[in-house]
Short mmCIF file of C-alpha atoms in Angstrom, two decimals:
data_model
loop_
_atom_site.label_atom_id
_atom_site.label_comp_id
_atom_site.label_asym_id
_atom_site.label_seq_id
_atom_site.Cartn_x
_atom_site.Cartn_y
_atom_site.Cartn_z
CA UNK A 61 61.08 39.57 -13.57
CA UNK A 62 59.96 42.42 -11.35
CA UNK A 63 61.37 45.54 -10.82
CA UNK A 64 60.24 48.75 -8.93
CA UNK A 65 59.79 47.55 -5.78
CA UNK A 66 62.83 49.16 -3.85
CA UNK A 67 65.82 51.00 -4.83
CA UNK A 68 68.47 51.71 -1.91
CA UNK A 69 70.90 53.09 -4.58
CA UNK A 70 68.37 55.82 -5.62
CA UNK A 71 67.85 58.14 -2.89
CA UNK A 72 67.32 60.97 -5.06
CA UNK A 73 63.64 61.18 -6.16
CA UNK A 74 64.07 62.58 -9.71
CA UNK A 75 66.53 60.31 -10.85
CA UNK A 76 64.73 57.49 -9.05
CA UNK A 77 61.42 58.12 -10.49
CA UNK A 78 63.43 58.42 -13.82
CA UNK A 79 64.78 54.96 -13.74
CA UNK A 80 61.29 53.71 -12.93
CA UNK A 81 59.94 55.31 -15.86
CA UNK A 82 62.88 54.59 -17.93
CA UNK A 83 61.76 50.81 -16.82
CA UNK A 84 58.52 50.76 -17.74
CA UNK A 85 58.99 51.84 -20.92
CA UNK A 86 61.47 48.88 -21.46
CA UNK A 87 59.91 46.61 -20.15
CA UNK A 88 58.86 44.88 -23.48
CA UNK A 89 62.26 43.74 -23.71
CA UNK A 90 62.06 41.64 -20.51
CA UNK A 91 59.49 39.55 -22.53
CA UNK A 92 61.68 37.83 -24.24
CA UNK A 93 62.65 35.62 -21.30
CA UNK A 94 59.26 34.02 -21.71
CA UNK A 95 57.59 34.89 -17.91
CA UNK A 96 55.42 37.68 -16.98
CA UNK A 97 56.87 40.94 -15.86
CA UNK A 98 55.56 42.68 -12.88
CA UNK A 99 55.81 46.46 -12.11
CA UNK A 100 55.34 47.82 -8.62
CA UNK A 101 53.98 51.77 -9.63
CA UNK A 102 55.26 53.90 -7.97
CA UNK A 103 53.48 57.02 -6.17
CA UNK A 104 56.16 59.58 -6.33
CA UNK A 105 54.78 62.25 -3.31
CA UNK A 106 57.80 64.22 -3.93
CA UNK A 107 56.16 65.63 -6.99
CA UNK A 108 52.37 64.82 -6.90
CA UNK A 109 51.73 65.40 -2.70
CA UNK A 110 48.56 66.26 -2.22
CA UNK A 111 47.51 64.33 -5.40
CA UNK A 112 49.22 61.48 -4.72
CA UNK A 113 46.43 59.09 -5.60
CA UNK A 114 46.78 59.93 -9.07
CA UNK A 115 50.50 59.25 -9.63
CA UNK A 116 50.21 55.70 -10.05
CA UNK A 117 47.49 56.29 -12.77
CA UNK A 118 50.47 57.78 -14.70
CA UNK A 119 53.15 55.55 -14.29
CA UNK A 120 50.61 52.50 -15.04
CA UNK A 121 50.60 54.45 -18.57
CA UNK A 122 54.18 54.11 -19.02
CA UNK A 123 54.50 50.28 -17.38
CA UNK A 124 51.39 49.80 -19.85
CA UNK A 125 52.75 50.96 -22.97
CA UNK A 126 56.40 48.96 -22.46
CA UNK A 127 53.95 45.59 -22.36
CA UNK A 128 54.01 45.17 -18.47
CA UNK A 129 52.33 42.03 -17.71
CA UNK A 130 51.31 42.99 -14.02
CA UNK A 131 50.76 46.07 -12.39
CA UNK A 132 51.11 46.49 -8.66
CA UNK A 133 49.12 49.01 -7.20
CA UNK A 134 47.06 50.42 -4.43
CA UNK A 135 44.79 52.44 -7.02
CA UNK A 136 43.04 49.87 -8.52
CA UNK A 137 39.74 52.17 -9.65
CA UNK A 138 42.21 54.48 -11.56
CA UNK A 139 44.62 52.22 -12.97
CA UNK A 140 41.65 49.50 -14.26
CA UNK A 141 39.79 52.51 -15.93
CA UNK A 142 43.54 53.66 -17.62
CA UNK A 143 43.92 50.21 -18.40
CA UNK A 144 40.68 49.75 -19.94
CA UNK A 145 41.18 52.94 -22.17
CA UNK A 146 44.54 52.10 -23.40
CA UNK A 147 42.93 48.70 -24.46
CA UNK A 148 40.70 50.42 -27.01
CA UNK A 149 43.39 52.86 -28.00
CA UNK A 150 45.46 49.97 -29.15
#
């Protein structure tokens, strides 16, 4: 399963960035089905503009914590290092 990729239905940015998040955090229960789950993370300019960059840095927290399997993202640098840290955390 993958989800995060588009949502037509959620033109408005805070409840669409809510259902993301929402998402990652559940993700775990996707496991279950026995395949990998893939998140695409989101950048969310409506909130972070000029930082941008870093957005996906925090939603790869929350996809990371609800046992995402795969993370899409165009911030690999940040994301490996959050990654990396959460991996000793746990």
């Amino acid at each position: 399963p993958g989800l995060g990729f588009y949502y037509k239905n959620l033109q408005d940015s805070t409840a669409r960035i809510r259902y993301q998040a929402e998402t990652f955090l559940h993700s775990f229960r996707l496991r279950t089905l026995g395949w990998p789950v893939c998140q695409a993370l989101p950048h969310a300019f409506e909130f972070f503009q000029d930082e941008v960059r870093s957005a996906e840095s925090l939603f790869a927290v929350l996809a990371l914590l609800g046992k995402t399997d795969l993370l899409r993202t165009h911030e690999i640098p940040k994301v490996r290092a959050v990654a990396r840290t959460l991996g000793i955390l746990a």
